[in-house]
């Protein structure tokens, strides 16, 4: 695996890792909190073996990348600019295919639905991460037309999302990371989800990446209180794990009003699907990339003249 550095527009240095065939279609993997690029190792190796150019990077605040101290440095437009800077550096001549998880999905949905950036992306495979503007609209939709089923969905997701409020407690949440409490909770939840030890999740990861807590503080409340209308028209696959204790399936699958090309797959697994079921994730991603590349080639191919043309 080769490493390089990409500098974002505000000077933040991002650690970028590449493997596979540089001549193949590029798959850009974007991780969530509190992971780093290593959550993709199992998936990346499998995709590289299929002849793809696989790129992952440590998002700002995590891994080897810089960790800005100001909360505003973690706002979604800045994260979208980071992803696009990496895409431009590793695949300047062709759009890239996104593979995303958790906050990586949150920021990537924002990216592909941003005019001026969307053309740099050929597809997105999303796992356990909703668009935040969609989240605000989704919560309103459950309350606007209340029914027992809608209110139950709302209650279940609200209960699963209680940690978001905790992450807004400046100082206390950082202490939970630094002291290893959050790492312990995550390890326990992964064992409950998968019945296995937390493979691929290194001890102390949350402690090292605690700057990522600013992702929540910079974005959640503004988007929940004032959600904007966004549209993502690119080919998409959503993998919704049945045992995800944080992002329940309705939250990430009821999206066809703003992502009409999304193909929904309910799959067996927990929140950390990339490290627990890398074969499944790689398979869905590779099939989407193949389909999107084929469709893109067909659109770019010159069309034969229609009968009678030129008479």
mmCIF file of C-alpha atoms in Angstrom:
data_model
loop_
_atom_site.group_PDB
_atom_site.id
_atom_site.type_symbol
_atom_site.label_atom_id
_atom_site.label_comp_id
_atom_site.label_asym_id
_atom_site.label_seq_id
_atom_site.Cartn_x
_atom_site.Cartn_y
_atom_site.Cartn_z
ATOM 1 C CA UNK A 1 0.000 0.000 0.000
ATOM 2 C CA UNK A 2 1.409 3.349 -1.058
ATOM 3 C CA UNK A 3 0.885 6.473 1.034
ATOM 4 C CA UNK A 4 0.773 10.087 -0.085
ATOM 5 C CA UNK A 5 -0.427 13.397 1.308
ATOM 6 C CA UNK A 6 -3.152 15.611 -0.089
ATOM 7 C CA UNK A 7 -3.505 19.172 1.176
ATOM 8 C CA UNK A 8 -7.040 20.508 1.564
ATOM 9 C CA UNK A 9 -8.006 24.037 0.582
ATOM 10 C CA UNK A 10 -7.620 25.261 4.184
ATOM 11 C CA UNK A 11 -4.144 23.720 4.544
ATOM 12 C CA UNK A 12 -5.169 20.544 6.426
ATOM 13 C CA UNK A 13 -3.008 17.584 5.385
ATOM 14 C CA UNK A 14 -4.848 14.347 4.634
ATOM 15 C CA UNK A 15 -3.102 10.958 4.736
ATOM 16 C CA UNK A 16 -4.065 8.996 1.612
ATOM 17 C CA UNK A 17 -3.440 5.300 0.943
ATOM 18 C CA UNK A 18 -3.554 3.551 -2.451
ATOM 19 C CA UNK A 19 -3.453 -0.007 -3.706
ATOM 20 C CA UNK A 20 -4.507 -1.972 -6.756
ATOM 21 C CA UNK A 21 -4.257 -1.082 -10.450
ATOM 22 C CA UNK A 22 -3.859 2.682 -11.021
ATOM 23 C CA UNK A 23 -5.300 2.183 -14.511
ATOM 24 C CA UNK A 24 -8.524 0.676 -13.170
ATOM 25 C CA UNK A 25 -11.626 2.522 -12.009
ATOM 26 C CA UNK A 26 -10.985 4.311 -8.723
ATOM 27 C CA UNK A 27 -12.915 3.381 -5.583
ATOM 28 C CA UNK A 28 -12.521 6.026 -2.878
ATOM 29 C CA UNK A 29 -13.273 4.704 0.630
ATOM 30 C CA UNK A 30 -14.442 7.157 3.293
ATOM 31 C CA UNK A 31 -14.623 5.999 6.926
ATOM 32 C CA UNK A 32 -16.618 7.223 9.905
ATOM 33 C CA UNK A 33 -16.097 8.040 13.578
ATOM 34 C CA UNK A 34 -14.060 6.944 15.456
ATOM 35 C CA UNK A 35 -12.405 4.763 12.821
ATOM 36 C CA UNK A 36 -9.584 5.568 10.435
ATOM 37 C CA UNK A 37 -8.744 4.249 6.956
ATOM 38 C CA UNK A 38 -7.865 0.850 8.444
ATOM 39 C CA UNK A 39 -11.549 -0.092 8.734
ATOM 40 C CA UNK A 40 -11.401 -0.669 4.959
ATOM 41 C CA UNK A 41 -8.370 -2.968 4.893
ATOM 42 C CA UNK A 42 -10.298 -6.203 4.308
ATOM 43 C CA UNK A 43 -12.568 -4.681 1.680
ATOM 44 C CA UNK A 44 -9.781 -2.751 -0.058
ATOM 45 C CA UNK A 45 -7.639 -5.854 -0.566
ATOM 46 C CA UNK A 46 -10.540 -7.701 -2.156
ATOM 47 C CA UNK A 47 -11.388 -4.830 -4.476
ATOM 48 C CA UNK A 48 -7.738 -4.400 -5.477
ATOM 49 C CA UNK A 49 -7.639 -8.114 -6.378
ATOM 50 C CA UNK A 50 -10.473 -7.411 -8.847
ATOM 51 C CA UNK A 51 -8.310 -4.918 -10.736
ATOM 52 C CA UNK A 52 -9.670 -1.759 -9.150
ATOM 53 C CA UNK A 53 -7.678 1.246 -7.980
ATOM 54 C CA UNK A 54 -8.592 1.471 -4.286
ATOM 55 C CA UNK A 55 -7.959 4.633 -2.297
ATOM 56 C CA UNK A 56 -8.719 5.322 1.357
ATOM 57 C CA UNK A 57 -7.814 8.277 3.516
ATOM 58 C CA UNK A 58 -7.914 9.391 7.116
ATOM 59 C CA UNK A 59 -10.577 12.074 7.318
ATOM 60 C CA UNK A 60 -9.595 15.240 9.138
ATOM 61 C CA UNK A 61 -9.479 14.628 12.871
ATOM 62 C CA UNK A 62 -8.483 10.974 12.563
ATOM 63 C CA UNK A 63 -5.515 8.715 11.917
ATOM 64 C CA UNK A 64 -2.428 10.407 10.529
ATOM 65 C CA UNK A 65 -4.335 13.364 9.065
ATOM 66 C CA UNK A 66 -4.290 16.786 10.687
ATOM 67 C CA UNK A 67 -6.741 17.478 13.511
ATOM 68 C CA UNK A 68 -7.993 21.072 13.395
ATOM 69 C CA UNK A 69 -8.995 22.464 16.768
ATOM 70 C CA UNK A 70 -11.894 24.667 15.624
ATOM 71 C CA UNK A 71 -15.306 23.008 15.364
ATOM 72 C CA UNK A 72 -16.195 24.944 12.223
ATOM 73 C CA UNK A 73 -13.339 23.193 10.420
ATOM 74 C CA UNK A 74 -15.488 20.028 10.472
ATOM 75 C CA UNK A 75 -18.575 21.409 8.733
ATOM 76 C CA UNK A 76 -19.983 19.330 5.888
ATOM 77 C CA UNK A 77 -18.953 21.662 3.031
ATOM 78 C CA UNK A 78 -15.365 21.438 4.288
ATOM 79 C CA UNK A 79 -15.560 17.628 4.460
ATOM 80 C CA UNK A 80 -17.013 17.510 0.946
ATOM 81 C CA UNK A 81 -14.127 19.662 -0.273
ATOM 82 C CA UNK A 82 -11.667 17.244 1.369
ATOM 83 C CA UNK A 83 -13.169 14.233 -0.411
ATOM 84 C CA UNK A 84 -13.118 16.065 -3.722
ATOM 85 C CA UNK A 85 -9.495 17.158 -3.196
ATOM 86 C CA UNK A 86 -8.532 13.506 -2.708
ATOM 87 C CA UNK A 87 -10.583 12.468 -5.759
ATOM 88 C CA UNK A 88 -8.889 15.128 -7.884
ATOM 89 C CA UNK A 89 -5.446 14.011 -6.708
ATOM 90 C CA UNK A 90 -5.876 10.268 -7.271
ATOM 91 C CA UNK A 91 -8.142 10.304 -10.345
ATOM 92 C CA UNK A 92 -7.858 13.641 -12.129
ATOM 93 C CA UNK A 93 -9.167 12.334 -15.445
ATOM 94 C CA UNK A 94 -12.203 10.312 -14.397
ATOM 95 C CA UNK A 95 -14.940 10.382 -11.754
ATOM 96 C CA UNK A 96 -14.468 8.097 -8.761
ATOM 97 C CA UNK A 97 -16.747 5.577 -7.080
ATOM 98 C CA UNK A 98 -17.407 6.207 -3.401
ATOM 99 C CA UNK A 99 -17.526 3.464 -0.771
ATOM 100 C CA UNK A 100 -18.636 4.941 2.531
ATOM 101 C CA UNK A 101 -19.490 4.045 6.124
ATOM 102 C CA UNK A 102 -20.982 5.881 9.104
ATOM 103 C CA UNK A 103 -19.852 9.544 9.023
ATOM 104 C CA UNK A 104 -18.082 8.755 5.761
ATOM 105 C CA UNK A 105 -21.548 8.140 4.320
ATOM 106 C CA UNK A 106 -22.957 11.280 5.940
ATOM 107 C CA UNK A 107 -20.320 13.503 4.360
ATOM 108 C CA UNK A 108 -20.367 11.642 1.044
ATOM 109 C CA UNK A 109 -24.124 11.992 0.542
ATOM 110 C CA UNK A 110 -23.605 15.701 1.114
ATOM 111 C CA UNK A 111 -20.777 15.660 -1.427
ATOM 112 C CA UNK A 112 -22.609 13.891 -4.245
ATOM 113 C CA UNK A 113 -25.670 16.122 -3.798
ATOM 114 C CA UNK A 114 -23.660 19.354 -3.974
ATOM 115 C CA UNK A 115 -23.831 21.146 -7.351
ATOM 116 C CA UNK A 116 -20.348 21.686 -8.683
ATOM 117 C CA UNK A 117 -18.989 18.550 -6.993
ATOM 118 C CA UNK A 118 -21.386 15.806 -8.077
ATOM 119 C CA UNK A 119 -19.789 15.364 -11.516
ATOM 120 C CA UNK A 120 -16.609 14.012 -9.864
ATOM 121 C CA UNK A 121 -18.454 10.907 -8.637
ATOM 122 C CA UNK A 122 -19.671 7.931 -10.659
ATOM 123 C CA UNK A 123 -21.458 5.960 -7.921
ATOM 124 C CA UNK A 124 -21.805 5.567 -4.182
ATOM 125 C CA UNK A 125 -22.061 2.476 -1.990
ATOM 126 C CA UNK A 126 -23.276 3.616 1.422
ATOM 127 C CA UNK A 127 -23.293 1.689 4.709
ATOM 128 C CA UNK A 128 -24.872 2.887 7.958
ATOM 129 C CA UNK A 129 -24.878 6.600 7.276
ATOM 130 C CA UNK A 130 -27.801 8.856 6.287
ATOM 131 C CA UNK A 131 -27.666 12.291 4.746
ATOM 132 C CA UNK A 132 -28.132 14.817 7.554
ATOM 133 C CA UNK A 133 -30.550 17.033 5.644
ATOM 134 C CA UNK A 134 -32.580 13.925 4.860
ATOM 135 C CA UNK A 135 -32.449 13.084 8.568
ATOM 136 C CA UNK A 136 -34.109 16.375 9.472
ATOM 137 C CA UNK A 137 -36.790 15.856 6.835
ATOM 138 C CA UNK A 138 -37.255 12.189 7.842
ATOM 139 C CA UNK A 139 -37.945 13.090 11.467
ATOM 140 C CA UNK A 140 -40.437 15.739 10.362
ATOM 141 C CA UNK A 141 -42.183 13.268 8.048
ATOM 142 C CA UNK A 142 -42.831 10.831 10.890
ATOM 143 C CA UNK A 143 -44.433 13.615 12.941
ATOM 144 C CA UNK A 144 -46.284 15.283 10.085
ATOM 145 C CA UNK A 145 -48.361 12.165 9.372
ATOM 146 C CA UNK A 146 -48.219 10.319 12.688
ATOM 147 C CA UNK A 147 -49.337 6.716 12.927
ATOM 148 C CA UNK A 148 -48.417 3.969 15.376
ATOM 149 C CA UNK A 149 -45.895 2.549 12.893
ATOM 150 C CA UNK A 150 -44.290 5.931 12.178
ATOM 151 C CA UNK A 151 -44.087 6.908 15.825
ATOM 152 C CA UNK A 152 -42.555 3.536 16.678
ATOM 153 C CA UNK A 153 -39.881 4.045 14.008
ATOM 154 C CA UNK A 154 -39.192 7.507 15.362
ATOM 155 C CA UNK A 155 -38.925 6.269 18.945
ATOM 156 C CA UNK A 156 -36.611 3.399 18.055
ATOM 157 C CA UNK A 157 -34.238 5.589 16.044
ATOM 158 C CA UNK A 158 -34.250 8.313 18.694
ATOM 159 C CA UNK A 159 -33.307 5.729 21.304
ATOM 160 C CA UNK A 160 -30.529 4.367 19.081
ATOM 161 C CA UNK A 161 -29.194 7.917 18.535
ATOM 162 C CA UNK A 162 -28.888 8.921 22.197
ATOM 163 C CA UNK A 163 -25.104 8.877 21.920
ATOM 164 C CA UNK A 164 -25.277 11.946 19.647
ATOM 165 C CA UNK A 165 -26.398 14.065 22.584
ATOM 166 C CA UNK A 166 -23.557 12.699 24.709
ATOM 167 C CA UNK A 167 -21.041 13.605 21.994
ATOM 168 C CA UNK A 168 -22.165 17.229 22.268
ATOM 169 C CA UNK A 169 -20.925 17.402 25.874
ATOM 170 C CA UNK A 170 -17.618 19.178 25.333
ATOM 171 C CA UNK A 171 -14.913 17.937 27.658
ATOM 172 C CA UNK A 172 -16.935 15.006 28.986
ATOM 173 C CA UNK A 173 -17.092 13.196 25.642
ATOM 174 C CA UNK A 174 -13.371 13.801 25.077
ATOM 175 C CA UNK A 175 -12.649 12.382 28.504
ATOM 176 C CA UNK A 176 -14.675 9.264 27.656
ATOM 177 C CA UNK A 177 -12.519 8.844 24.562
ATOM 178 C CA UNK A 178 -9.211 9.601 26.230
ATOM 179 C CA UNK A 179 -9.914 7.276 29.158
ATOM 180 C CA UNK A 180 -10.822 4.313 26.951
ATOM 181 C CA UNK A 181 -14.489 4.224 27.975
ATOM 182 C CA UNK A 182 -15.770 4.712 24.426
ATOM 183 C CA UNK A 183 -13.392 2.069 23.062
ATOM 184 C CA UNK A 184 -14.730 -0.377 25.647
ATOM 185 C CA UNK A 185 -18.353 0.362 24.770
ATOM 186 C CA UNK A 186 -17.681 -0.070 21.059
ATOM 187 C CA UNK A 187 -15.858 -3.360 21.613
ATOM 188 C CA UNK A 188 -18.776 -4.653 23.685
ATOM 189 C CA UNK A 189 -21.362 -3.596 21.110
ATOM 190 C CA UNK A 190 -19.411 -5.246 18.313
ATOM 191 C CA UNK A 191 -19.306 -8.496 20.231
ATOM 192 C CA UNK A 192 -23.070 -8.274 20.738
ATOM 193 C CA UNK A 193 -23.658 -7.502 17.064
ATOM 194 C CA UNK A 194 -21.440 -10.152 15.549
ATOM 195 C CA UNK A 195 -20.705 -12.620 18.324
ATOM 196 C CA UNK A 196 -17.013 -12.099 17.638
ATOM 197 C CA UNK A 197 -14.115 -10.099 19.008
ATOM 198 C CA UNK A 198 -13.874 -6.646 17.418
ATOM 199 C CA UNK A 199 -11.536 -7.544 14.557
ATOM 200 C CA UNK A 200 -10.191 -4.530 12.731
ATOM 201 C CA UNK A 201 -10.881 -2.147 15.594
ATOM 202 C CA UNK A 202 -7.694 -1.281 17.423
ATOM 203 C CA UNK A 203 -7.721 -0.472 21.131
ATOM 204 C CA UNK A 204 -7.313 3.228 21.742
ATOM 205 C CA UNK A 205 -8.738 4.236 18.351
ATOM 206 C CA UNK A 206 -11.422 6.474 19.848
ATOM 207 C CA UNK A 207 -8.827 8.012 22.160
ATOM 208 C CA UNK A 208 -6.587 8.902 19.218
ATOM 209 C CA UNK A 209 -9.418 10.157 17.006
ATOM 210 C CA UNK A 210 -11.427 12.110 19.561
ATOM 211 C CA UNK A 211 -11.156 15.285 17.455
ATOM 212 C CA UNK A 212 -13.815 13.634 15.294
ATOM 213 C CA UNK A 213 -16.382 14.466 17.965
ATOM 214 C CA UNK A 214 -16.445 17.896 16.361
ATOM 215 C CA UNK A 215 -18.173 16.313 13.347
ATOM 216 C CA UNK A 216 -21.322 16.013 15.439
ATOM 217 C CA UNK A 217 -21.086 19.447 17.033
ATOM 218 C CA UNK A 218 -20.460 21.209 13.735
ATOM 219 C CA UNK A 219 -23.280 19.616 11.762
ATOM 220 C CA UNK A 220 -26.047 17.730 13.546
ATOM 221 C CA UNK A 221 -28.128 20.523 15.113
ATOM 222 C CA UNK A 222 -27.941 22.953 12.168
ATOM 223 C CA UNK A 223 -29.044 20.256 9.712
ATOM 224 C CA UNK A 224 -31.741 18.861 11.982
ATOM 225 C CA UNK A 225 -33.220 22.294 12.708
ATOM 226 C CA UNK A 226 -32.965 23.672 9.160
ATOM 227 C CA UNK A 227 -32.811 20.749 6.724
ATOM 228 C CA UNK A 228 -32.272 21.665 3.102
ATOM 229 C CA UNK A 229 -33.617 19.957 0.011
ATOM 230 C CA UNK A 230 -30.907 17.880 -1.658
ATOM 231 C CA UNK A 231 -30.913 15.453 -4.587
ATOM 232 C CA UNK A 232 -28.457 12.700 -5.498
ATOM 233 C CA UNK A 233 -29.020 11.277 -8.960
ATOM 234 C CA UNK A 234 -25.980 9.028 -9.347
ATOM 235 C CA UNK A 235 -26.108 5.194 -9.211
ATOM 236 C CA UNK A 236 -26.209 4.130 -5.569
ATOM 237 C CA UNK A 237 -26.319 1.036 -3.403
ATOM 238 C CA UNK A 238 -27.348 1.217 0.240
ATOM 239 C CA UNK A 239 -26.348 -1.672 2.498
ATOM 240 C CA UNK A 240 -28.571 -1.623 5.591
ATOM 241 C CA UNK A 241 -27.279 -4.024 8.295
ATOM 242 C CA UNK A 242 -30.088 -5.712 10.215
ATOM 243 C CA UNK A 243 -28.170 -5.631 13.522
ATOM 244 C CA UNK A 244 -26.925 -2.040 13.402
ATOM 245 C CA UNK A 245 -27.521 -0.612 16.874
ATOM 246 C CA UNK A 246 -26.926 3.002 15.798
ATOM 247 C CA UNK A 247 -28.502 3.483 12.351
ATOM 248 C CA UNK A 248 -31.729 1.519 12.003
ATOM 249 C CA UNK A 249 -32.765 0.468 8.480
ATOM 250 C CA UNK A 250 -35.662 2.939 7.897
ATOM 251 C CA UNK A 251 -33.387 5.911 8.550
ATOM 252 C CA UNK A 252 -31.025 5.033 5.717
ATOM 253 C CA UNK A 253 -33.363 3.256 3.279
ATOM 254 C CA UNK A 254 -36.390 5.570 3.003
ATOM 255 C CA UNK A 255 -34.535 7.838 0.597
ATOM 256 C CA UNK A 256 -36.036 7.303 -2.860
ATOM 257 C CA UNK A 257 -37.607 10.775 -2.854
ATOM 258 C CA UNK A 258 -34.170 12.397 -3.024
ATOM 259 C CA UNK A 259 -31.947 9.516 -4.233
ATOM 260 C CA UNK A 260 -34.182 7.857 -6.862
ATOM 261 C CA UNK A 261 -31.401 5.658 -8.291
ATOM 262 C CA UNK A 262 -30.611 4.049 -4.929
ATOM 263 C CA UNK A 263 -30.724 0.258 -4.798
ATOM 264 C CA UNK A 264 -31.521 -0.941 -1.283
ATOM 265 C CA UNK A 265 -30.112 -4.154 0.210
ATOM 266 C CA UNK A 266 -31.033 -5.337 3.696
ATOM 267 C CA UNK A 267 -28.101 -7.467 4.826
ATOM 268 C CA UNK A 268 -27.255 -9.541 7.868
ATOM 269 C CA UNK A 269 -24.636 -7.868 10.029
ATOM 270 C CA UNK A 270 -23.901 -5.084 12.456
ATOM 271 C CA UNK A 271 -22.725 -1.498 12.270
ATOM 272 C CA UNK A 272 -19.119 -2.403 11.428
ATOM 273 C CA UNK A 273 -20.080 -4.346 8.316
ATOM 274 C CA UNK A 274 -16.883 -3.402 6.408
ATOM 275 C CA UNK A 275 -14.633 -5.228 8.870
ATOM 276 C CA UNK A 276 -17.080 -8.025 9.740
ATOM 277 C CA UNK A 277 -18.250 -8.948 6.217
ATOM 278 C CA UNK A 278 -15.644 -7.605 3.767
ATOM 279 C CA UNK A 279 -16.576 -10.131 1.063
ATOM 280 C CA UNK A 280 -20.180 -8.956 1.025
ATOM 281 C CA UNK A 281 -19.216 -5.271 0.934
ATOM 282 C CA UNK A 282 -16.612 -5.819 -1.791
ATOM 283 C CA UNK A 283 -19.046 -7.843 -3.886
ATOM 284 C CA UNK A 284 -21.810 -5.232 -3.837
ATOM 285 C CA UNK A 285 -19.310 -2.443 -4.490
ATOM 286 C CA UNK A 286 -17.626 -4.203 -7.417
ATOM 287 C CA UNK A 287 -20.958 -4.959 -9.091
ATOM 288 C CA UNK A 288 -22.081 -1.351 -8.789
ATOM 289 C CA UNK A 289 -18.762 -0.075 -10.150
ATOM 290 C CA UNK A 290 -18.982 -2.463 -13.106
ATOM 291 C CA UNK A 291 -22.538 -1.393 -13.902
ATOM 292 C CA UNK A 292 -21.804 2.320 -13.534
ATOM 293 C CA UNK A 293 -18.657 2.090 -15.678
ATOM 294 C CA UNK A 294 -20.519 0.172 -18.376
ATOM 295 C CA UNK A 295 -23.335 2.718 -18.437
ATOM 296 C CA UNK A 296 -20.872 5.591 -18.509
ATOM 297 C CA UNK A 297 -19.011 4.026 -21.454
ATOM 298 C CA UNK A 298 -22.268 3.527 -23.353
ATOM 299 C CA UNK A 299 -23.236 7.156 -22.840
ATOM 300 C CA UNK A 300 -19.831 8.305 -24.048
ATOM 301 C CA UNK A 301 -19.779 6.069 -27.138
ATOM 302 C CA UNK A 302 -20.528 7.824 -30.444
ATOM 303 C CA UNK A 303 -23.959 7.009 -31.763
ATOM 304 C CA UNK A 304 -24.401 5.811 -35.363
ATOM 305 C CA UNK A 305 -26.149 8.278 -37.617
ATOM 306 C CA UNK A 306 -29.847 7.783 -37.939
ATOM 307 C CA UNK A 307 -31.189 6.484 -41.269
ATOM 308 C CA UNK A 308 -31.497 9.236 -43.779
ATOM 309 C CA UNK A 309 -29.136 11.576 -41.942
ATOM 310 C CA UNK A 310 -27.344 13.984 -44.225
ATOM 311 C CA UNK A 311 -29.830 13.786 -47.104
#
